[in-house]
Every structure is written in structure tokens, then in C-alpha cells.
Amino acid sequence: MELDAKIPQGTLSDKWKHYKDTVKLVSPANKRRLDLIIVGTGLAGASAAASLAELGYHVKVFCFQDSPRRAHSIAAQGGINAAKNYQNDGDSVFRLFYDTIKGGDYRSREANVYRLAEVSTAIIDHCVALGVPFAREYGGLLANRSFGGVQVQRTFYAAGQTGQQLLLGAYSAMQRQVALGNVEVFARHEMMDLVIIDGKARGIIARNLVTGELERHGAHAVLLASGGYGNVFYLSTNAMGSNVTAAWKAHKRGAYFANPCFTQIHPTCIPVSGDYQSKLTLMSESLRNDGRVWVPKKKDDPRKPTEIPEDERDYFLERRYPAFGNLVPRDVASRAAKERCDAGFGVGPSKMAVYLDFRSAMERYGHAEAHRLGIADASEAKILELGKQIIAEKYGNLFEMYERITGENPYETPMRIYPAVHYTMGGLWVDYELMTTIPGLYALGECNFSDHGANRLGASALMQGLADGFFVIPYTIGNYLADEIRTPKISTDHPAFAEAEHRVKEQIDRLMSIQGKETVDYFHRHLGKIMWDKCGMSRNAQGLQEAISEIRALREEFWKNVRIPGTADSLNPELEKAGRVADFLELAELICIDALHRNESCGAHFREEYQTPDGEALRDDEHFAYVAAWEYRDGKEYTLHQEPLHFEVVHPTQRSYK
Amino acid sequence: MKWRQLFISPVGRKIVMAFTGLFLILFLVVHVTINACIFLNDHGKTFNAVAHFMGTNILIHFLEIGLFVGFILHIIQGWMIWASNSKKRPVKYAVWGASANSHWYSRSMGLLGTLIFIFLVIHLANFWVPNRYHYITQGEELNLFERMKLIFSSPIIVLIYLGGLVSLSYHLMHGFQSAFRTFGMNSKRYIPIVRGIGIAFAIIVPVLFALMPILVYLKVIS
Amino acid sequence: MHITLKVWRQKNQQDRGHFETYQLDQVNEDMSFLEMFDVLNDQLIREGKDPVAFDHDCREGICGMCSMYINGRPHGPLKGTTTCQLHMRHFKDGDTIVVEPWRAAAFPVIKDLVVDRSAFDRIMQAGGFISVNTGSAPDANAIPVEKDKADAAFAAAACIGCGACVAACKNSSAMLFVSAKIAQLALLPQGQPERKTRVLNMIAQMDKEGFGSCSNIGSCEAECPKEIPITFIAKANREYLQAMLAPDLPE
């Protein structure tokens, strides 16, 4: 199948306007008769549910958590980008577009990214109107901060809880529609399969997680907003329940999966402390503004970090990247830390961590503060004390969080950090209208592949989720539904529903009947280790080939030897996890296949074979300037479809941070 | 929004409690002032004179009706809140660690109020009822100072009174500031002031009341 | 560390439920409380027993899904901390820990430590929003908001909806949760048009859901993992009083 991204005609800046001017519309009377299903209630799902219900569609929303407000968007800390140029620092739609394309290492679609930048401003307007308490200046206007190395201040934030505040805004807009009867929420429900009738997405099979019942839900279109698949690595900063099942089931029914190997690693996470570890906690990227990253120059140095003198420390980021130092992008910082740990210089009990040290910043701030207060001959202790106060003002809550988790006081001893899986740029392939390769099936937010290319910039995930839900899908879905106004209510008695339900039941019965020896977590942990070791921050052909055969073997063992307690007709978290891990075990293979086929290094995808002599990523625009969209075959093979990326406005260049 | 909501909605009920509570606090001020007359130790002359005024003045009689309405509303509403709230957790916790997060008396307003109610019944039976009865049947008041000396000669009665006043003290300790919160006082500027006044009031007023039975029993006042 | 766990087990909503005692020998002090439960469940599954069901998701203290009542305290002994962020170093070797579900008429137990908190969603549906349709908002900077008010609104909006306030309250009152939302929206200019109906409707819904009333005891504030201050309840009371005494339109 030829992949048609349906990019509108016209110059880049006119495409979206032109599209909106000419797109088909659905009349209010017809909207009332059309049913939509949305899976997931994060920023993309909740905002889509709210805005589509406002238009008059009847919307059913599904989430596996106990309330739609728990979706993992809630955990985003930093902020949301928008090209408002409130700071008068030269920002514009074009600059946000350009930074996003460049940050994505030239592996995203220009038209989509430009539209994202265009609608970004309306997101902020709408969120403020919804009562989102963004940070403000004393004059009462909105505050901004800079983020992730861009040269303007365009990030809007609400302390370190921006994701929470935005999600609660979208959630409240959706709850208003629930009260009006336009949205029905099915919490503690998990989508188990997609139902396709005559080639179009017409509904889902959902499992009521409390009773175990399988339910059939029909609709004129199905929207997936089910988030990313970072938990394929077992340990990630994702929530425990974050999973790929909805997207993967859609993939198995015919939706192409694009660029699965583009998985982002975040450099500043709290390191693993033991085998029992269930998840990793992110520390905001902003810490690198004042913290210096180092390891001891001596291998296995037994001394405490505070006892290691200055000249025996290796500030490896400053050494390798003198221009950007500790502020290199996420992928570069992560790889550099891994390189040091692999070489045996790691610190902490696991030796898989590096120090993030605030001592110099404390001294610097302390001196400035002493000067400001007019203390002429301040003692070293006094300077440090003053410096600590400044650091506490800036990062107090993060320092507290670190201490709560590790039991160490980061004011006294350097933090230990290590990279962790954080976000997945890959996802279901969608066209300009956010429709997958299955007509009537849409993918929004992190679960699609569209806007971030090979690497996502900080504070852009929230922007994309809300852009898709509030300002893109309400327009684009009309183009499809305009032709569906004569389609009557989708009957769930159709054989396609029975067949899909049967398929789901069969899988559940099969899982329950294995009664092997190992727990679901055992397999998940194992899978995570394979993926992290061989398909994590850096990859090579040999490792990936090994990973593929190891994953296959593990998958086989899973289906022979997993043990699921309890029954399928009641609340059974182990059964839920088993279904999700079964899908991760399939996706993992595709990630490795994709990583293996992409013979270049770009963004978050670093192939050791493709690097410059001094260890930097080496992109291959001649052969790989395309989106790799994979078609599911039979679980053994995947067919590659390429969507070439045409850069009409920006011209790919090699990134350099030296 | 109907006025009925004032008596049945969860916040409305609290507003009634706070309003009547503050009204009863005012009454306590009047009552304790009159009681304080005995400290003049003039053989009850001033005390009886004020009591006579309170017992016979028409205006006071009207206010007295208001006072009874206030008491009844406060008591009935309090019990209804207590009954309603106690149904909100049908299965109790095996381990209840509330002492780590709140004061026992804040959690025991219903119990303290009931104790005060029992004390109130005894107190009315001791003074107000016989005095009124005497007034209606005989056309004149009792010598309340003498009656007081008689009643407080029993150590059991004195202990009951002290128990009632301890209950009152703790009830006020929470109730005074709680009433202001219910009326919406949330300013950091005023909360400490109100809390301070509340604590002082909850200690000083019951102590002044308590001095009466104690001093009379000990015959310091005669 | 050796820990004895007494955990509430209840098959479903109808079941009466009971405590089970479990011994855990290899508890590491760097484990989180929920990771200890992972270890326990692993052990139970291997023994062929039913693992303990408990709610959890983000495990970084923000989603509000985890909900254990630990030794008589919601989210355990540590101030300003959710269960998922509570670490075993705050317990001693040999400790016995009693773990119960949130208990309230409005939060029926679904299984073991999992309770149904959908009442919170219905309270939000009653008025915890600003009625503005997508696309119709004015420029975000068109209406300045005093920084102090915006900060106060944020402090209220930090609520994670976990229900610890209800679990801690003697009356099972949800006033801290409800008042935080009322206060957030009442503090912002965008929330003004629906200010009066919002407070009346949300409090009526709270009552309907079977939560108790507030007695200003303060347990909620002390146990709230996000340290939402009880002053918001006073604020909501005032909003209620204003809405009741001074309705905008003659009825």
C-alpha cells in the first residue's frame, strides 16, 4: 500500500488554513447521531473527548485507571511550549517549528510540525480559560521559562506540576460534557481489541476490569489516545499501567506502526537501587542548569564523593562538549553517562550512576549572595549556607523528592543520576488528519508517531497531546465522518464483534490455562533487561540480532510458563499485566527489527556502527530520510513501508554541541 | 436555593451550628458576668439583685425564648450531624491513628456536647426550674444565693458541675475557632488571633464558672 | 529487615473481609512501600495464593491512585507523602504493619485494598469546571491575574484526588477535596461566572454521594499528601454562605 500522508497543498504556512477552509463539515443534526470511541484519558484523549462532545458528537471514553484523572500525562513536570512570544525575545511559529524539526533530528513531517507550532498558541488561551493556574509574573501576566537548550523563553508552566494542571483542565472540560450527557466514561475498562467492519474501524472489545466481563462497544470512528510504550523496557519513568495494548491490537488489525525504535532516554533519573525496583523517577531537566556531572577518574574509587579532590574528578560532559557542557541535549548527555559507566567509572552501589554535583553552584550563588548582603569576609561555611538557600529556592521540591526516595541529602552529597526510558517518539503511523492506515481509526498524542521525529524536545509532549485533542481532531475527523452520516448506529450484533470478542476470550483463556511457574513480572523484567542492554541508549547490529532471538525465546517461554493466579471473572491485576506483557513481547521484536534496519544514528537512535570518529551520531539522510512504517504480517514478519520525508523549508544539517 | 437547605445541607447545618454556637458563647459571657457578682462576697446582695432583674425583666424574657431556641437548634442540629456523620463509615478501621493528626476534643464534639447537655438539665433543675415554678406559683422569686449555697454543699453536685465545665472548656476549645472557620474566616492574619482568643475563652470562662461551686463548697463565699 | 504485615483481604464488595498476616524476611530499606507489596505478591503467586489487589499507577506521588491506610494513617506515617513514595527506611526491623483500605460509605471496597472513588468524579461533574468551549477563549494574557491569587489557586489545584482526606476524617467528609476545587476556581477571574452555582452544586453532590460534613477537625490537612491547607474549607464555606444569602437573580 502506498502511504499517503494527505498533506494539503500550498506553502507550509498556508497548509492548515487551506485545509480548514476546504475540509468537509458535518451538520449539528448529524453530529448528534454519530458515536465516537476514545481510548485513553490523558491530555490527548481527554481534550479530544471534551472538544468533540462540545461539537455534538456522542463520545464513549475508556481508561484502565479508576478515574480518567489518573492518566500518566499527570506526571509531566516541566512545562508546555507555545509560540506566544510574550517575552518579546523573537519567538515565532516558525522558530518553534524549526526547533522541533531540528530537535527531532530531521525525521518528522514538516507539515505536521508546522501545524503543531501554529495551534500551540490557542492551547495556552484555552487552558487559561479552563482555569489552569499557570505561573504568573507580578504584573499578573503569564510567566515563561526556557527549556532544553532552545534560545527563547516559550515554556509555560505551573511549578513542577504542569502536566497535572493541564490534565485536570482537560479532565474538567470532559467532566462537564459527562454532566451534559455527551460523554460516557468507562473507567477500569481496558480495550482488548479493535473491531473492523468492511475495512473500517467500528468499535472495540473492552474488558470491565472489575467484573472481568467482555463488552462490545460500537462507534462510527475509534480514536486511540493510549500513550507511549516505554514500559517495554520494564523500568521507565512511565506509570506502572502504561501499556501498548490498544495500539498494538490496532497494529495487528492493520494499522502500521511507525519508527518504533525512536525511544527517548532522559538523562536525569534516580538510579536503580535493587532488583525489586518497579519504576524510575525522573528529576526535572532543569537541574542540569546548575548541577555539574562527574565521575571519579579512578575506577572503583571507594571514597565518598565529598572526599574526592577536584583534580581526581572527571567532568566528562564539560570535557567532551566544552561549548554546551552540562547542557547538551538529552540523548547526548545520556550516552555520555552510559559510556563512562560501561567503562567502569560508574558510582553508587550498582556502579550504574554518575554524580550530579551542586557544590560549585552553591559556592557561586553563596559568593554572590554574600556580596549582595554586604558580608565582606564571609567564611566558607557561611557562603555555602547562603548558596544552599538559593539552591533550595530553585530546586527545593526536587531535592526533597530525591531525599525521600534515596535517603540521601543532596545538599550535603552529590546526587546520583542515571538515564532512563522516558518517552517514545514512535507509534501508530498517521496521516495529516491523524488517521491510521485503518479508515476510521485515529491515533492522538504519544501513541502516534507524528511530530517529534527521532527525538522530542522538552515541554513538547504536552503541547502535542493538547494540540491533537483540542485543535486538530475536531477539524480532521469531520472529513471522514461527513461520509458516514448515512451509517446507522453500529450494531454490536455484527459477526465482526462476535469474532473479535471470541479472539479476546481465547487469549484470556489461554493465559489463564498455562499455570506455569513464573510470574508476569519475571518475564517483564527479563524483557526489560534485554531491551535495555541491547536496544537501549546505544545499539549495534549484533546486539539487536541477539535481542531478537532472545525475545522470541522469552515469548515462547512466556506462553508456556507464566502463572496467573485467580480467575478471569473478577478484578485480577496479574491477568491485566499478563495481557500487556504479551503485547510488549511482540512489540519488542519490532522495535529491534526497526533499530536493526535503520543503519544510521539519529536523535535517540544511536547505532554504534554509525558514529563520527569522536563518537557523535552520524545521520544518513541519503538512505534514511523516511518514516519506517511497519505492517503486521503473522507475528513473524513485518513489511516495511517507507514514507519519504521531504524538507522543503528547513535543510537538514549535522547537529553539533562541541 | 431554598432556606430549607440551611438546615439540611452539609454546610448549611454547620452554619446553623456556628451561628447558634456563637450566640450561646455570648450568653456564656452574660452568665459568667452575673456569676462573678458573688466574688464581691457581699452575702449575695449584688448577685441576687442582678438575678432578680434577669428573672423579671420582660425584655430578658423575650431574649430567654431566643436563648432556648438557640439551645434547642444547637443541640438538635448537633445530634443530627453526629447521627448523620457516624453513618458515613459503616466498617470501622482496625487501627485508628487519629491522635496523630488531630485533637481528641475536636473529634469528640458530639460527646462533649451531650455531656454538657446532661449537665445543663441538672443545672436547670437545680436553679432555673424551681425559681420559675416558685415565681409562677408564689409570685416571687427564690433567694438564688441561698439556694446556691444549699446546692453546692453537696460534694457530688460540685463534682458534676466541675465535670460539666471541663466538658464545656474542651467544647469551646474547638467550637470557638471552628465557628469562625465555618463562617469562612481563612485569613492567615486573623486565624491565630481567633484561635488565641478561643483558647483563652475556653479556659477563663469555665474556670470562672467553676470557682463558684468550689468557693461556695469551701465556704470561702458565704 | 523483617516485617510482619497484617493486610485486609476482601474478595469483593459483598464479602465481609478479614485480616491475613504475612511474614516478609527480605525487606530492603530502600524499597518503597508498594515495592514491598510487589515482593509479597510475588511470594503469594509462587505459593499458589491470590495476590493482594491494590491501586497504584504512577508511583511518583502525583496520579493519586495509591491508597493504603497504614497503621491507622492514610498513606502511612510520613507527612506530605503518598504511599508510593513512602520508603521502608521509615520502619524498623521487626515492625508489624497493619494495612487497610480507605474506609468510607462513599468509597466501597472493590477488592482487598482497592476502593471505588468514582464519587469524586461525580462531584467534579456537578461543577468542578469552567464552561468554556474549545476555540472561544480570548488571548491568554487578556485578563491579568494577581500573582498571589494565581499562586493560591495553584496551591488548591495541587490536589491529586487520592481521597486521603476522606479516609482520615472522622466524618468521612470530602470537604478538603471539594473545597480545593471550589477555591481554585473562585480565585481565578475565569471562574467567576459560575462561582455561585458551582459551590452549591458541588456540595449538594458531595452530600448525595454519602460523604459526611466537615467539623473543622483538621485530620485531612494533616494527612493530605499534597498538604492542601484546611483554610480552603473555610473559603468554600464562605463561598457557600455568599451563594446562599446573596443569589445573583431573584428566585
Short mmCIF file of C-alpha atoms in Angstrom, two decimals, chain B residues 1-3 5-6 8-15 81-82 84-98 100-103 106-109 174 177-188 191, chain C residues 8 19 69 71-74 98 100-106 166-172 175 200 203 206-207 210-219 222-223 230-231 233-235 237-238 240-241 243-245 251:
data_model
loop_
_atom_site.label_atom_id
_atom_site.label_comp_id
_atom_site.label_asym_id
_atom_site.label_seq_id
_atom_site.Cartn_x
_atom_site.Cartn_y
_atom_site.Cartn_z
CA MET B 1 -31.60 27.88 46.71
CA LYS B 2 -34.15 27.36 49.40
CA TRP B 3 -33.89 28.34 53.05
CA GLN B 5 -31.05 23.99 52.63
CA LEU B 6 -29.73 25.91 55.60
CA ILE B 8 -30.24 20.09 55.74
CA SER B 9 -27.22 20.74 53.53
CA PRO B 10 -23.87 19.73 54.99
CA VAL B 11 -22.50 23.26 55.01
CA GLY B 12 -25.86 24.82 55.96
CA ARG B 13 -26.05 22.66 59.06
CA LYS B 14 -22.60 23.79 60.06
CA ILE B 15 -23.61 27.38 59.59
CA ILE B 81 -24.94 15.94 62.42
CA TRP B 82 -23.48 13.43 64.83
CA SER B 84 -25.54 11.50 60.13
CA ASN B 85 -21.74 11.56 60.22
CA SER B 86 -21.50 8.42 62.28
CA LYS B 87 -23.21 6.52 59.47
CA LYS B 88 -20.61 7.55 56.90
CA ARG B 89 -18.14 4.85 57.83
CA PRO B 90 -20.08 1.62 58.27
CA VAL B 91 -16.95 -0.55 58.61
CA LYS B 92 -14.55 0.90 61.18
CA TYR B 93 -10.79 0.86 60.93
CA ALA B 94 -8.99 -1.81 62.94
CA VAL B 95 -6.25 0.69 63.74
CA TRP B 96 -7.37 4.28 64.08
CA GLY B 97 -4.45 6.66 64.30
CA ALA B 98 -6.36 9.91 64.50
CA ALA B 100 -1.51 11.65 65.21
CA ASN B 101 -3.43 14.13 63.12
CA SER B 102 -5.98 15.89 65.35
CA HIS B 103 -7.03 16.74 68.91
CA SER B 106 -12.09 18.19 68.14
CA ARG B 107 -13.21 14.70 67.27
CA SER B 108 -15.46 14.44 70.35
CA MET B 109 -17.73 17.44 69.97
CA HIS B 174 -12.68 23.52 69.38
CA GLN B 177 -12.46 28.80 66.36
CA SER B 178 -14.46 26.24 64.39
CA ALA B 179 -17.43 28.62 64.28
CA PHE B 180 -15.27 31.29 62.70
CA ARG B 181 -13.93 28.83 60.14
CA THR B 182 -17.45 27.82 59.25
CA PHE B 183 -18.26 31.44 58.64
CA GLY B 184 -15.42 31.46 56.18
CA MET B 185 -12.56 33.02 58.06
CA ASN B 186 -9.47 31.75 56.27
CA SER B 187 -7.06 34.63 56.52
CA LYS B 188 -3.66 33.84 57.95
CA ILE B 191 -6.79 32.78 62.37
CA TRP C 8 -7.14 -6.57 54.82
CA PHE C 19 -7.15 -9.67 58.04
CA TYR C 69 -4.34 3.06 55.21
CA ASN C 71 -1.05 1.70 60.81
CA GLY C 72 -4.04 3.97 61.27
CA ARG C 73 -2.87 6.70 58.89
CA PRO C 74 -3.75 7.27 55.24
CA VAL C 98 -1.47 -3.08 59.56
CA GLU C 100 -6.40 -1.40 55.43
CA PRO C 101 -8.31 0.09 52.53
CA TRP C 102 -9.76 3.61 52.66
CA ARG C 103 -12.96 3.17 54.66
CA ALA C 104 -15.99 5.31 53.94
CA ALA C 105 -19.56 4.67 52.90
CA ALA C 106 -18.87 6.65 49.74
CA VAL C 166 -11.90 11.26 53.40
CA ALA C 167 -10.01 8.29 54.78
CA ALA C 168 -8.57 10.39 57.61
CA CYS C 169 -11.73 12.27 58.51
CA LYS C 170 -13.79 11.04 61.41
CA ASN C 171 -16.88 12.04 59.43
CA SER C 172 -15.61 10.68 56.08
CA MET C 175 -14.71 18.82 52.10
CA LEU C 200 -23.95 24.90 45.76
CA ILE C 203 -21.57 20.49 47.94
CA MET C 206 -20.88 15.60 47.97
CA ASP C 207 -23.81 15.09 50.31
CA GLY C 210 -22.66 9.87 51.13
CA PHE C 211 -19.72 11.85 52.45
CA GLY C 212 -20.06 13.40 55.90
CA SER C 213 -19.92 17.06 56.78
CA CYS C 214 -16.87 18.95 57.94
CA SER C 215 -16.30 19.57 61.65
CA ASN C 216 -13.08 21.54 61.15
CA ILE C 217 -11.16 18.83 62.96
CA GLY C 218 -8.08 19.14 60.79
CA SER C 219 -7.18 15.48 60.19
CA ALA C 222 -2.53 16.82 58.49
CA GLU C 223 -2.75 13.71 56.31
CA ILE C 230 -7.78 23.41 55.58
CA THR C 231 -8.20 27.15 55.04
CA ILE C 233 -12.62 24.66 53.53
CA ALA C 234 -13.26 27.97 55.24
CA LYS C 235 -13.05 29.62 51.86
CA ASN C 237 -17.88 27.80 53.45
CA ARG C 238 -17.76 31.49 52.74
CA TYR C 240 -21.47 28.81 50.14
CA LEU C 241 -22.74 31.45 52.53
CA ALA C 243 -24.19 31.99 47.29
CA MET C 244 -27.00 31.24 49.68
CA LEU C 245 -27.52 34.69 51.16
CA GLU C 251 -35.81 33.31 42.57
#
